[in-house]
Amino acid sequence: SITVQNDGPSNHFNTVLYTGAGGTETITGVGFTPGLTWIKNRNSGTPGYSHQLYDSVRGVGSSKNLRSDSSSSQGVDANLYGYLSSFNNDGFIVQSGTSSGYNNIWTNQNGQDFVAWNFKAGGAAVANTEGTTNSQVSVNNTLGFSIVNYTAVGGTSVGHGLDGTPDLIILKGVDAAEAWQVYNSTSGTGKYILLNDSQAEVSRGNSFSSVTATTFTNSWTSANVNWIAYCFKSKPGFSKSSTYTGTSVSGTLVSTGFEPAFIMIKKTNGTGNWLIWDNKRNSSNPRNTTLVADTTRVDYTTDLLGINFLSNGFQITGTDSDYNGSGNTYLYLAFAADGSTATPSLAN
């Protein structure tokens, strides 16, 4: 007999939808203890409310939120508008803030819909001494994901903990108003894209000047700043970060080697938003409801931004230039859905 290990992709990345109830609310159904949870209020306010990111290495609470749509330091306004207060073995707890009338708009406003994208890391952080500056890392090499925390003057190398060279690094100064900087392996070193902005990729020699199998180097400021980095390396059957070329015609196919559960896309050679799709807000094709990482915009549904999730990748079905302009280059980050549970046969 053969023993099959149940370690599918949803044990490492999972999207959870919930409706806010106000006060203190326990969110379950993640399936693991998250290392990173990214929360967005999907349908409240005009134009909407900020994305909220918490990770297990920096810790949780009202002083630890980061916003993908803002360069603000951690902890800004979370005490007023709600925050994540605990990671649990099947999810997390969200807590109301203190602002009268708007005390839980970011994480659990009563009656409002929320999405939480959850990433499994490697548990408690450990010391990494690979670079010239020591770091604390929590690493999940099955997913190809590590959380890296360090304090340094710009220009020193830092160990990322992954078992190979990252394909994507998302970097933020957490105790200063530092913009989010994104490295991708297709563009290579000396370049960055802002996560909190729609602008095109920028060339700058000191930005991610070196990215290796053990370390990365980034010089952005002369201040002694505390940094957090979310690092990703493509893993067959679990995750992939790469690029594709747009055609401006419906039907563009992109191979990932798995059916996606989550996709985030950004144009690199021109202005364009960071667009996000997942298999929970849209449970079947076409997936045409998006959120935008660099703005507070709520769920937005349009066929111009449609995607079909396929068994081995995804298909661009719309013609919006943010993700399918002719000749443009688009960066994507994708995580896998669990495969079919059908009984194997010769045919499949």
mmCIF file of C-alpha atoms in Angstrom, residues 17 71 95 133 140 155 161 186 207 213 221 334:
data_model
loop_
_atom_site.group_PDB
_atom_site.id
_atom_site.type_symbol
_atom_site.label_atom_id
_atom_site.label_comp_id
_atom_site.label_asym_id
_atom_site.label_seq_id
_atom_site.Cartn_x
_atom_site.Cartn_y
_atom_site.Cartn_z
ATOM 1 C CA LEU A 17 -13.647 35.322 3.554
ATOM 2 C CA SER A 71 4.315 54.333 2.774
ATOM 3 C CA GLN A 95 -10.065 43.536 17.502
ATOM 4 C CA THR A 133 23.867 42.408 8.915
ATOM 5 C CA ASN A 140 8.716 27.953 4.680
ATOM 6 C CA GLY A 155 24.048 48.998 1.849
ATOM 7 C CA GLY A 161 16.755 32.060 4.632
ATOM 8 C CA THR A 186 13.172 39.032 -14.464
ATOM 9 C CA SER A 207 18.231 49.190 -5.102
ATOM 10 C CA ALA A 213 21.010 32.261 -3.033
ATOM 11 C CA THR A 221 18.353 55.426 3.268
ATOM 12 C CA ALA A 334 0.697 33.214 -7.998
#
